[in-house]
Each structure stands twice: as C-alpha cells, then as structure tokens.
Coordinates of C-alpha atoms in Angstrom, one line a residue:
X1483 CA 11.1 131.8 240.6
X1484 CA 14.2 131.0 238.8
X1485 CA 16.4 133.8 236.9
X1486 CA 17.4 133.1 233.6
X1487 CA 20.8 134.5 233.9
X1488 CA 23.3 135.3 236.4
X1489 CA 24.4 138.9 237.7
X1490 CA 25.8 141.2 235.1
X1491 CA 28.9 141.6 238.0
X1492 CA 28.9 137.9 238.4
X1493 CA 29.2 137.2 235.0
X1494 CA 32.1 139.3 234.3
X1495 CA 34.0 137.9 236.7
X1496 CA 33.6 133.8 235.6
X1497 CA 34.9 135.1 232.3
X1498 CA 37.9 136.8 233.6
X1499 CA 38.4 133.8 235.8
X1500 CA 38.2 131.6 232.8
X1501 CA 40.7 133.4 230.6
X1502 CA 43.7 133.7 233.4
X1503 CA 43.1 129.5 233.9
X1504 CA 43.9 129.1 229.9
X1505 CA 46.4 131.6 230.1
X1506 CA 48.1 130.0 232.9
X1507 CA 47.9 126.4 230.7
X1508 CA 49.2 128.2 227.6
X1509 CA 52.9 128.0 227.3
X1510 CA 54.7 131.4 227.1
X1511 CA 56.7 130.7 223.7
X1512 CA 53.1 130.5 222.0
X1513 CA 52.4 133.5 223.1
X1514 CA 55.4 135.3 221.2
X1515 CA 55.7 136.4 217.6
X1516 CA 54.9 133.2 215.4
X1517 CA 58.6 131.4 213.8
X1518 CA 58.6 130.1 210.5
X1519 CA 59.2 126.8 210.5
X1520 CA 60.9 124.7 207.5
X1521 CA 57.1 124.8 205.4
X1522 CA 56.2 123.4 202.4
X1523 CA 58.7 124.4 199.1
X1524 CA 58.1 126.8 196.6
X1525 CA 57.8 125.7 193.6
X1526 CA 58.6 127.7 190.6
X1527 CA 57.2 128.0 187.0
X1528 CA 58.8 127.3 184.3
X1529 CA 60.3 124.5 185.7
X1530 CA 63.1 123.8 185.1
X1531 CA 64.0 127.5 184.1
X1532 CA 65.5 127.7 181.0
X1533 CA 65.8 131.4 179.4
X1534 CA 65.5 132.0 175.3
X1535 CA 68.8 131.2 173.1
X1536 CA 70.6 133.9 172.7
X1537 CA 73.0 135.6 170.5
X1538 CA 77.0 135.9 172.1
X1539 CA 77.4 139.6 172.9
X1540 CA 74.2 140.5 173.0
X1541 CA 70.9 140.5 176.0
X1542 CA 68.9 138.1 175.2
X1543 CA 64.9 138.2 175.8
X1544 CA 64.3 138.1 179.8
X1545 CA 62.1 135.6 181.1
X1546 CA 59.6 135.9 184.2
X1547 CA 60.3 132.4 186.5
X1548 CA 57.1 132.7 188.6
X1549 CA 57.5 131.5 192.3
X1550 CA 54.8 129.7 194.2
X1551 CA 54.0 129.4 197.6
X1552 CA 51.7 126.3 197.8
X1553 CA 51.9 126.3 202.1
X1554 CA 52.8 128.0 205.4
X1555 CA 53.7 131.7 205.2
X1556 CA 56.7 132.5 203.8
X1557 CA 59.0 135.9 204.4
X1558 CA 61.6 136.1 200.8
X1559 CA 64.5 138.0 202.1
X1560 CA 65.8 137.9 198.5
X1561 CA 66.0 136.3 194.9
X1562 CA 70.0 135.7 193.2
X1563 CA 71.7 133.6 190.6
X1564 CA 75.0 132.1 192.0
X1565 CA 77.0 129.7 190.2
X1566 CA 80.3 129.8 188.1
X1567 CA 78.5 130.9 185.0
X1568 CA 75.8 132.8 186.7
X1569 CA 77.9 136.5 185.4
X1570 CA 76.3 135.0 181.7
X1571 CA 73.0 135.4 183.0
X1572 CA 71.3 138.6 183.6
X1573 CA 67.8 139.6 186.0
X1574 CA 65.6 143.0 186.1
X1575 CA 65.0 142.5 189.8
X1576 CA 61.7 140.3 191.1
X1577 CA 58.9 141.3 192.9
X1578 CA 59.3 138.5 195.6
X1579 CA 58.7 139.3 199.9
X1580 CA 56.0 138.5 202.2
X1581 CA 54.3 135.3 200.2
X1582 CA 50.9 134.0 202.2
X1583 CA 49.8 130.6 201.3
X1584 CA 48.8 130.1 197.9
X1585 CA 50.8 133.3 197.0
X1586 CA 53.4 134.2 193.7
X1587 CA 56.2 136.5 192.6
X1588 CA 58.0 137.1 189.9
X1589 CA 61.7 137.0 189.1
X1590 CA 63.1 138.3 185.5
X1591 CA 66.4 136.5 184.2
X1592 CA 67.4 136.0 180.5
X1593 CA 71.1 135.6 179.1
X1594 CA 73.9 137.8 177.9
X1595 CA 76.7 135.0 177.0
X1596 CA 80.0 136.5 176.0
X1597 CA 81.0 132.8 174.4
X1598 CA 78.6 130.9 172.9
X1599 CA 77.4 127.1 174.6
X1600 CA 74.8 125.9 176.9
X1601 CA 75.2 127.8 180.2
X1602 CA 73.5 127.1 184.0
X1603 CA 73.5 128.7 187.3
X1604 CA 71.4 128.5 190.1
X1605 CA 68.6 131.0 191.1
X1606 CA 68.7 130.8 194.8
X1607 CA 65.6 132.1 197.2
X1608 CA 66.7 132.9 200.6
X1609 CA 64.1 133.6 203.7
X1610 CA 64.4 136.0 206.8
X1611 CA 63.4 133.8 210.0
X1612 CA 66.0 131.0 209.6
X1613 CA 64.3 129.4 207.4
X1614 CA 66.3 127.4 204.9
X1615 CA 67.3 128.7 201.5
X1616 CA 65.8 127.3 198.2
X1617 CA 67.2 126.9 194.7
X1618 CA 66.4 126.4 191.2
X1619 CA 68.8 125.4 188.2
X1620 CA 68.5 127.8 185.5
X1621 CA 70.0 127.2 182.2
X1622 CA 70.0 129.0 178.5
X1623 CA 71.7 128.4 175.6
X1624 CA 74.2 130.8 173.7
X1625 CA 75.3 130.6 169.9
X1626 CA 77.4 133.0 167.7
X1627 CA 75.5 135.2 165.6
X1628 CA 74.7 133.9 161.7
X1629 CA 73.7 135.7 158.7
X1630 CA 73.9 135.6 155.2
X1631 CA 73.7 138.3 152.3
X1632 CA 71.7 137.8 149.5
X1633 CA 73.2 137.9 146.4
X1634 CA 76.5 137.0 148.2
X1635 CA 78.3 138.4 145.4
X1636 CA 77.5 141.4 142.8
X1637 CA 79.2 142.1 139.5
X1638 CA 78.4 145.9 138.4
X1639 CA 80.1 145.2 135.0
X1640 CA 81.8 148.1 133.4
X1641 CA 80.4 151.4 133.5
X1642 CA 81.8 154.9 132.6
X1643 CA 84.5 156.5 134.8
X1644 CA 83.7 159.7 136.4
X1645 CA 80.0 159.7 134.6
X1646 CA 78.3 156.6 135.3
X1647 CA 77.3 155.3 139.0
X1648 CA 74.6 152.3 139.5
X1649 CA 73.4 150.6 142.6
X1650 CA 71.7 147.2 143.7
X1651 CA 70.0 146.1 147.0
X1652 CA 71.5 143.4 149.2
X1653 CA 69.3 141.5 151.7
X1654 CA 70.8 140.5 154.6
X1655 CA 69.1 137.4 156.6
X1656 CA 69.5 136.4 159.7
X1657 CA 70.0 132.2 159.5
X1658 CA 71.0 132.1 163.3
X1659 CA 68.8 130.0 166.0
X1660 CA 68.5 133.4 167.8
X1661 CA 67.6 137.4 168.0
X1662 CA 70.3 139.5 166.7
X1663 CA 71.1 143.0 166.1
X1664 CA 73.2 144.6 162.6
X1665 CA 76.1 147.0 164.8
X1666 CA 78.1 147.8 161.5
X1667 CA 77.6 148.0 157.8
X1668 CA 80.8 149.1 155.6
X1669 CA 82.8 148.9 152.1
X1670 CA 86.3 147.1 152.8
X1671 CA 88.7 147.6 150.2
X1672 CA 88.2 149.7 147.8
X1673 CA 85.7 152.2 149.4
X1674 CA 86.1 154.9 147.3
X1675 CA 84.3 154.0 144.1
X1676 CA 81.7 151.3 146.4
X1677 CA 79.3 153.4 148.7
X1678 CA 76.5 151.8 150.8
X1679 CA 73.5 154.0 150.5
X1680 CA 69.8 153.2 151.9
X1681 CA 69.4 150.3 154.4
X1682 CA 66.7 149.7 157.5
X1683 CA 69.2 147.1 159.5
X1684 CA 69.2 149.9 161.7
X1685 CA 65.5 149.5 162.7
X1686 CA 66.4 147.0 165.4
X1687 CA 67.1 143.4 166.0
X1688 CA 66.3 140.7 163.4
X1689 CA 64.3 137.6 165.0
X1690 CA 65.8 134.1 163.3
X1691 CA 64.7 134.0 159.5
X1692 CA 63.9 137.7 158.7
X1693 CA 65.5 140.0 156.8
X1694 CA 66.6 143.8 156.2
X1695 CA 68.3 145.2 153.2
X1696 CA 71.3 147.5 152.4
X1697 CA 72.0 149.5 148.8
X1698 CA 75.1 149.4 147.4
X1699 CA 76.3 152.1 144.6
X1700 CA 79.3 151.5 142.3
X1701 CA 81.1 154.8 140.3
X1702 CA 84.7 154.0 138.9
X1703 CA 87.1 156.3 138.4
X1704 CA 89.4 154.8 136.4
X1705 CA 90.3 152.6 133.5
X1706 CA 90.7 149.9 136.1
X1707 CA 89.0 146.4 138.0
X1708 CA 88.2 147.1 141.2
X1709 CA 86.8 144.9 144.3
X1710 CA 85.8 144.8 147.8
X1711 CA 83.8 143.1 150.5
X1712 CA 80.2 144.6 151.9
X1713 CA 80.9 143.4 155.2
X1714 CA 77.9 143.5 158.1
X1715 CA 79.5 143.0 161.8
X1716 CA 77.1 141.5 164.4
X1717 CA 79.1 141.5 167.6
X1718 CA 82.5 140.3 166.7
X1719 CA 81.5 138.3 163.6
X1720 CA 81.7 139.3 160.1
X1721 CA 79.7 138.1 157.5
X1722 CA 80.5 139.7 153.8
X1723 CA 79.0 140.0 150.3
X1724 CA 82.1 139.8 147.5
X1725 CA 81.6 142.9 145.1
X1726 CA 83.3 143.8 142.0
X1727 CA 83.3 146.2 138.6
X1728 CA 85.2 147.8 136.1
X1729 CA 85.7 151.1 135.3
X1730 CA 85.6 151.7 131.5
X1731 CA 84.9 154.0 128.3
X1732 CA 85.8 154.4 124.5
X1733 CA 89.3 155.3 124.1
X1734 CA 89.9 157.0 120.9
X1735 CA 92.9 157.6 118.7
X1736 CA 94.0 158.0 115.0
X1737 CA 96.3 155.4 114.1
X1738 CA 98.2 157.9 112.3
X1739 CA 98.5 161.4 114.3
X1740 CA 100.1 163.7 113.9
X1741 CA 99.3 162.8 109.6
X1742 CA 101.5 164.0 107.6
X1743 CA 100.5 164.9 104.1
X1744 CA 104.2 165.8 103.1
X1745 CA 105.0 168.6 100.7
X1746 CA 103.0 169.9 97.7
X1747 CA 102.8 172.6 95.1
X1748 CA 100.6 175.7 95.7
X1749 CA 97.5 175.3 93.7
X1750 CA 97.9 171.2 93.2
X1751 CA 96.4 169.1 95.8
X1752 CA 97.7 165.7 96.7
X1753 CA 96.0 162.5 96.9
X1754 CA 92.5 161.5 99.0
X1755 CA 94.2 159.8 102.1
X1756 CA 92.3 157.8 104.4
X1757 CA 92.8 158.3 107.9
X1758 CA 91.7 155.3 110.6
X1759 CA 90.3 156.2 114.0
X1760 CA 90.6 153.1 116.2
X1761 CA 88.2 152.4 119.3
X1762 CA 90.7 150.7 122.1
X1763 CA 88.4 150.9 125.1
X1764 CA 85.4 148.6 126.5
X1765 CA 83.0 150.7 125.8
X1766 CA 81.3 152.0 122.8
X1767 CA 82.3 155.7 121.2
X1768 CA 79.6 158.0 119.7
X1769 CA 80.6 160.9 117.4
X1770 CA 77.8 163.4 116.5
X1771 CA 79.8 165.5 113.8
X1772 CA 83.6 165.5 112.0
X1773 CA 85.1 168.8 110.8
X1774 CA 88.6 170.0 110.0
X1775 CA 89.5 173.1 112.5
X1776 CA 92.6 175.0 113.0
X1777 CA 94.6 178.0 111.2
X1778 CA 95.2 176.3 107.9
X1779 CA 91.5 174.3 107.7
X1780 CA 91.3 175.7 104.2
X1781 CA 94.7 173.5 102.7
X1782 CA 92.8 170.4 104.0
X1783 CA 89.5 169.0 103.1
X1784 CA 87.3 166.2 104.4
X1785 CA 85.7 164.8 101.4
X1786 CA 84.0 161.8 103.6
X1787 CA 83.7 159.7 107.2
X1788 CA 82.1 156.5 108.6
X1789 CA 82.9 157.9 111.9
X1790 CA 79.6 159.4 113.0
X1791 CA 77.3 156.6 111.0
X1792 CA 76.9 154.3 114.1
X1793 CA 78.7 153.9 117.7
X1794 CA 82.3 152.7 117.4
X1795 CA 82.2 149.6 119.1
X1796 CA 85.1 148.2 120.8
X1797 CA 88.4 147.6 118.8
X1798 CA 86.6 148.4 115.7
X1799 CA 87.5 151.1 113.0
X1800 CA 86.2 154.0 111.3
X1801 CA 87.8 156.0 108.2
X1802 CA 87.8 159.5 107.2
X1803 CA 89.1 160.5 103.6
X1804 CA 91.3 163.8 103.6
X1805 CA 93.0 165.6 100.7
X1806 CA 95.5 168.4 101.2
X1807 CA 95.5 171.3 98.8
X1808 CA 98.2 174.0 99.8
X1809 CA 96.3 177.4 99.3
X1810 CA 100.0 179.2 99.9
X1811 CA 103.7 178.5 100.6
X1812 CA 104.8 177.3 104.1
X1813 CA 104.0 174.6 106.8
X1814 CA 100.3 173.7 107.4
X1815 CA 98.7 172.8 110.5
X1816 CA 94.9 171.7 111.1
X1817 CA 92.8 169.3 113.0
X1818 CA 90.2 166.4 112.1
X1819 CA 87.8 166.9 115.7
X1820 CA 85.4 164.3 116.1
X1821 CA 82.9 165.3 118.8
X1822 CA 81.2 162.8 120.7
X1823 CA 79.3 161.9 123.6
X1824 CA 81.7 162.7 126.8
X1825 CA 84.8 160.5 126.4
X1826 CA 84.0 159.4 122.7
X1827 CA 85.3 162.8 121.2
X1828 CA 88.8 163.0 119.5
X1829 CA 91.4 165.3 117.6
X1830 CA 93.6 164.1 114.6
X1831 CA 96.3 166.4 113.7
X1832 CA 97.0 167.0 110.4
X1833 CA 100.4 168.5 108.7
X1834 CA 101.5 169.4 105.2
X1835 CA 103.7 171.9 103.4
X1836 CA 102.8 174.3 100.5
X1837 CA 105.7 174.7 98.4
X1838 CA 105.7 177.5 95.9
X1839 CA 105.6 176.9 92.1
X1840 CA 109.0 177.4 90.4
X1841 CA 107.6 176.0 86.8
X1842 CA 108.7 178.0 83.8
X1843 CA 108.1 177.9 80.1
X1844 CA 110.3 178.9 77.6
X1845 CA 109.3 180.8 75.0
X1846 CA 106.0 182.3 76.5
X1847 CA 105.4 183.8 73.5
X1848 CA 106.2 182.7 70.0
X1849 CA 105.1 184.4 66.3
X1850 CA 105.2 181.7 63.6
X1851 CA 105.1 184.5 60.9
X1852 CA 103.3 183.6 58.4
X1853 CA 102.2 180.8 56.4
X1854 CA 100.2 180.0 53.6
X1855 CA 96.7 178.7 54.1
X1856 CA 96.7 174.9 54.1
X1857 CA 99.6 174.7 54.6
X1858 CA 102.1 173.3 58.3
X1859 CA 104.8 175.4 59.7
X1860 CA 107.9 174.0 61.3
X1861 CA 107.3 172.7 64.3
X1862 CA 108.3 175.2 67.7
X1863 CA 109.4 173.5 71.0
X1864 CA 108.5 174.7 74.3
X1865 CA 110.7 173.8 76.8
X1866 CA 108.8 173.3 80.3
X1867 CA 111.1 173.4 83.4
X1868 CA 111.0 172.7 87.2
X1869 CA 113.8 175.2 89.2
X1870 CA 112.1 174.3 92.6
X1871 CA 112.9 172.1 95.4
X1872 CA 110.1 169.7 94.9
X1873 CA 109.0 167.1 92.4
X1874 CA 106.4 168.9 90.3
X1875 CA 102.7 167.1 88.9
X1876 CA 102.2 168.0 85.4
X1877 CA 99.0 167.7 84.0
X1878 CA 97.5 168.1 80.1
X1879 CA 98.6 170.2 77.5
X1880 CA 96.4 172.0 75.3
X1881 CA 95.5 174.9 72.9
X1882 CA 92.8 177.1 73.8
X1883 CA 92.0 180.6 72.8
X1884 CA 90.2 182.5 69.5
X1885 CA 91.9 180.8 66.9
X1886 CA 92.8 177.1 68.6
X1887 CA 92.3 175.5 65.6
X1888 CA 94.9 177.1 63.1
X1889 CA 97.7 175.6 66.0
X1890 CA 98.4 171.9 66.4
X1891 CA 100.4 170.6 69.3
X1892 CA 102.6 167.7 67.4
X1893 CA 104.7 166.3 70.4
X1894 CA 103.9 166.2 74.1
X1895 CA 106.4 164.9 76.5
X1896 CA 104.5 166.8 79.9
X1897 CA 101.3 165.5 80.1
X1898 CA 101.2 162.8 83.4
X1899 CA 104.6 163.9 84.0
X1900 CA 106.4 164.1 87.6
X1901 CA 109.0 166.8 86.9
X1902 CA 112.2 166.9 89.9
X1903 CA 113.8 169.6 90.9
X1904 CA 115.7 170.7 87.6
X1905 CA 113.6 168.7 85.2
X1906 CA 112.1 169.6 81.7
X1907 CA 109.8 168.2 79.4
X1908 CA 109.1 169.8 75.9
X1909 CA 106.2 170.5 73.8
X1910 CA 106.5 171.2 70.1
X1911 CA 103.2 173.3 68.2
X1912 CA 102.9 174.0 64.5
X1913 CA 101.4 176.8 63.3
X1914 CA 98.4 175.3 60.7
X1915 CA 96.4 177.8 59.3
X1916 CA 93.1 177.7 57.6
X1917 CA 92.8 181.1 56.5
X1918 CA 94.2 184.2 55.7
X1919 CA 94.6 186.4 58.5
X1920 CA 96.1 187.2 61.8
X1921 CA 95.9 184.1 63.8
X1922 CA 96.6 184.1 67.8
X1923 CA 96.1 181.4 70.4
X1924 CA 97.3 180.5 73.5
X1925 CA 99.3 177.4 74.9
X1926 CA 98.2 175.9 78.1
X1927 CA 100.6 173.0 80.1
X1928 CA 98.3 172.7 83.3
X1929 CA 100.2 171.1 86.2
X1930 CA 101.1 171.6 90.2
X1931 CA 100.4 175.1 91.1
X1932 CA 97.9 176.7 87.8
X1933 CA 98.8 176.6 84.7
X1934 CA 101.8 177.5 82.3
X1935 CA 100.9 179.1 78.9
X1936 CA 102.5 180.7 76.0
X1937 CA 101.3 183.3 73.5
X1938 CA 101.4 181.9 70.0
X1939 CA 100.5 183.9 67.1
X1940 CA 100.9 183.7 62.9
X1941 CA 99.3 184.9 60.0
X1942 CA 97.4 183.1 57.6
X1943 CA 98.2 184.2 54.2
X1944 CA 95.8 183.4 50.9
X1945 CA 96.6 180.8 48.7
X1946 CA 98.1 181.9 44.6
X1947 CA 95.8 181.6 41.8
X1948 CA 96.1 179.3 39.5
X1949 CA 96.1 180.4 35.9
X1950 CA 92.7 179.5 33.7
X1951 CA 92.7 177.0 30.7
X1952 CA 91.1 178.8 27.5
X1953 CA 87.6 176.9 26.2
X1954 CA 87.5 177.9 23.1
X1955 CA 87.6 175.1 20.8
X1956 CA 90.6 174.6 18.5
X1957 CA 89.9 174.2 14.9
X1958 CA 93.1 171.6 14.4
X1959 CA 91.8 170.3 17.2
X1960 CA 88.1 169.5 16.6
X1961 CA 89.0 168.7 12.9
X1962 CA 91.4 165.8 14.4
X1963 CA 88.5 164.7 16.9
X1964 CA 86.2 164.8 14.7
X1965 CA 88.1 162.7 12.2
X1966 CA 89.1 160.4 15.0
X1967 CA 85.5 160.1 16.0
X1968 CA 84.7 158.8 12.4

C-alpha cells in the first residue's frame, strides 16, 4: 500500500536541498540592499511653477508645488531653489523623503522681489543613492506697489483760528495687480494745523481693488493759507493726497480810533457823530450788545448802532451815532465795546475835552425905574461876552419870569451865535409896562455851558386923568342949534 506522503525527516531535507541549489544560482549582488536605479521622473504640480505676483518689498502668498512619484521608489535627499534670482524667491520648508510609487510631497515657495520684473529660478530635487538630480523652473512675477487716495485732493475752506477744527475721510485703494500692505500714514508739510485721526489701514494687507480709509482733521492757527501732502508709504513708494485751508475770522476795527470829539463847553454837547466799524477779515463778525464803558462814560452817549442788527459780513460796515456832552472841565476818556461771538468783539476809544464856561453878562441886573403904563422905556443893552479859551455856542434869548410880559427884548445879536475867545454879542430889552406896579423878570441868553440871565425890574406907574367935559347944555348954544336946525 502506497503512502501518500514522504517522511516528515525526508521532507525537510528536499526543501533545504532545494533552497541552497537556488541560492547557489542566485547572484550575490541580488542578494544585497536593493540600488535605486535612474526610475521614472517626478513630476510636479503646478506645472510649470509659477508663484502669485507680488508686491516689491514685501512676501508674497507661498504656493505648495506638489511632487509626484509616478514609478520605482524614490529616496529625496532634499528640495532647493538655485539660480541667479533664486535669493527673490522664498520656501517654508517641504515635506519631501522616502516617496513609494505613486507617492507625493509638498514643497512651499512664493516671492519676495526687492525690484519689481518677472523673476525664475530653478527648484532642484536631489536623491540619496546616486540617483540623478531633478529640476523644475519656477517663476513669479514682481511689480511696485500702486495705490490711489480718494478724493486726491481736499479743500477745508476757511475756518476759525484757534476755535474751529473739521475733518474728512480719505479712502485709500489699492489699484496694484498684487497684495499690499499700508507701513506709513503721515502729514508732510505743514503738520501742525493737519492731523490724521481714525484709519483701519493698519488691519492688514489690502488684496488688488479694496480699500481702507484714513481721517484727516484741519485747525488753523493763523490768519494764513496753509498746505500739505497726506502721504501713505507702501514699501519705498509714496502715494499722496494734496490738502489745503485757510485759517480765518472777522477782523474788527473803527475806522476812526482813538475818535476824537475835540473840545467843548461844560453843559453844551457837541454834534451826533457817526462812528464806522469796518469788517476786514473772511469771516463774518457777530456783536450781541454796544455800550460806552470807561471813567468818563457819562460825557459820551450812544444814541444809536446797526452793529448788532445782523452779522457783519466781510468788508462791510456798520455805524454807531455818538454825541459828547462834557459833564465837567478836563480831558475825557471812554470806550464804544462791542461784544461779540469770540473774535467778532471790539473797542473804540473815544476822547474829548470839557472846557469850563467863562461866559459873562453885563449888567446882571438892571432897574428901569419907572414908567408910565402904556407906555416903552429906552432901550438897555446887555453885553454878552466869552473870556475863555474856546469858541462858545450861543443859543436863544428870552424873557421868562412873573412879569415877562411888561419886558420886550428889541435887539438880539446872540441867538445861533459862535462866540471866540474874547467875543460879545449884545442884547437890548425895554421895559413895557402894562400896569401900575412893581414889575420884575428875568433875562435868559441860553448857550454852551447853562444859561446867562439878568435881573430886570421897573415899576409900572398909573396913567393921569384926563379932565371931564361939562353936559349941561348951553343956552347960547342950544338957542344957535336950534335956530340952525330951522
């Protein structure tokens, strides 16, 4: 009977034999470590590599080139870019080594041009176990940085110095082909009255066609034009927004000032003068109230203004009507204050002299005696005269008192008169009375400084009798009329 199989022992020992006759047919350099031959190439996604444009001076987005191994094992030693511009180029390191068939890695590479252009190097893969190295062009373009402010320039027109400050918004818009990032935004020239305030250009990069904006605040400080640039710096490159204002405000003055009234009489006032109060700034005045101020405001009176009726508008007017009435002797000093809104207030100084009456009259007193009633006196002249330093206004003459009617004043040479230094003028009065009786009145010439009078006085003394016819009849008489009649 047959046995399906052999011997356990015997079995072992045809396999043994079996293996040392292949082994002896095998040659020994198969038996050592496997070499990597030349293989199939990698190949590489994107293909050909080219990295993001990118803005000069500044790293650009990094790409992931993706490296294939479609064949035989491969060992990567290492992945480099070489080339004359591979220093514009930049790589975070890949993830390449032992790659089986079918196998990737990655390898990150983007740009950081310092001038702009199109720029290429090579990304070269080299292999440990001879086998020969690989490359890969790699290229990227690189352009200057471009943006554009929106307005691109501002006029803040003229506003108030030292009270009035106003700010607008700039955009700012990148217009470039690539990502860019604000380093700078500042006032050149004249920085002191232009301020940048609120802005988000420091949130980060701005891709091609978006935007960020930046306030800008103008506060003059003088009567003056000013101007500068709102520059933003991206890298090296400048890009500005022109900007310009005006400081302004009312500048108010009297045409006249110090105004003089000159020299008058105590008690006589002189005549309503006007006084103009001129606008010669670029900006509207306001006034809320006029008064006259100062140690002598009662020798001065404001009788009327247009000053605080409306704003006073650039180089326009506005009157205010004085007179000056001496109240005493000596030199006189006030001031016309208009108070406004800030800037728009003002002072007018305002002079005069008070001169002290040196007006006589001669008699001051003068007793007609008497007179018969119905009957004139001789006229008595009164001799008005000026011993002061000044001219002196004279005004009316009259006759006032009790008995004003039993005078009449029958010559005036005063009345309207300017009397000089030295000068007379004369009045002549009869004494006219009515009636019998003691008659007094006074004379009044009013003038610069009160009045001048005299005492006059008379008495009125009753007219004779005349004696009476008889009415009797006279016999001769009647007999004659009677026969006459007939």
């Amino acid at each position: 009977m047959n046995k399906p199989f052999a011997e356990p022992k015997m079995l072992a020992s045809t396999v043994l034999v079996l293996l040392l006759t292949a082994a002896a047919l095998i040659p020994a350099r198969a038996l050592a470590a496997p070499v990597e031959g030349p293989g199939s190439p990698l190949t590489v996604e994107p293909s050909p590599i080219v990295v993001p444009t990118t803005t000069t001076g500044y790293n650009g987005a990094a790409i992931e080139a993706q490296i294939t191994n479609p064949g035989e094992d491969a060992n990567i030693d290492k992945v480099t870019l070489e080339g004359p511009e591979a220093g514009e180029f930049f790589s975070n390191g890949s993830s390449c080594g032992y790659l089986g068939e079918g196998q990737k890695c990655g390898f990150q590479l983007g740009l950081k041009p310092s001038s702009a252009g199109l720029k290429q190097a090579t990304m070269v893969v080299t292999f440990q176990g001879g086998r020969s190295p690989e490359s890969f062009p790699v290229s990227g373009e690189a352009v200057e940085p471009q943006f554009s402010f929106s307005p691109d320039s501002y006029d803040f027109g003229v506003r108030q110095i030292h009270r009035e400050s106003v700010s607008t918004y700039f955009q700012l818009t990148n217009t470039g082909a690539a990502l860019a990032q604000v380093n700078n935004l500042e006032i050149q020239g004249d920085n002191n009255v232009f301020w940048t305030g609120n802005s988000n250009c420091w949130s980060g990069p701005l891709n091609p066609g978006d935007s960020c904006y930046v306030e800008v605040s103008f506060g003059p400080q003088d009567h003056d034009a000013y101007s500068a640039q709102l520059r933003a710096v991206v890298n090296s490159s400048v890009f500005t927004a022109t900007l310009s204002g005006e400081g302004g405000g009312p500048i108010v003055g009297a045409l006249q000032n110090p105004f003089d009234f000159g020299a008058f009489t105590v008690g006589s006032q002189s005549s309503v003068r006007t006084i103009e109060i001129a606008n010669s700034g670029n900006l509207p005045a306001a006034f809320f109230i006029a008064v006259i101020a100062g140690g002598d405001s009662g020798s001065f009176r404001l009788l009327d203004e247009s000053c605080t009726a409306a704003e006073l508008l650039p180089g326009a007017t506005c009157t205010a009507h004085v007179r000056f009435a001496p109240q005493d002797p000596g030199p006189k000093l006030a001031r016309l204050a208009l108070f406004g809104d800030g800037d728009s207030g003002t002072m007018v100084f305002l002079e005069g002299e008070g001169v002290g009456t040196a007006v006589t009259m001669t008699p001051q007193a003068f007793d007609f005696g008497a007179a018969t009633s119905g009957t004139r006196s001789p006229a008595q002249t009164f001799v008005v005269r000026n011993d002061g330093d000044g001219a002196v206004e004279m005004g009316s003459v009259s006759i006032v008192g009790a008995n004003l009617g039993q005078f009449q004043v029958t010559g005036d040479e005063c009345t309207g008169v300017a009397l000089g230094p030295e000068g007379e003028c004369l009045v002549r009065v009869r004494f006219t009375p009515t009636s019998a009786g003691a008659k007094v009145a006074t004379l009044r010439v009013n003038g610069e400084g009160g009045a001048h009078a005299a005492a006059l006085s008379g008495q009125g003394k009753p007219r004779k009798k005349k004696a009476q016819a008889s009415h009797a009849p006279r016999k001769i008489g009647l007999f004659s009329q009677r026969i006459a009649n007939r």
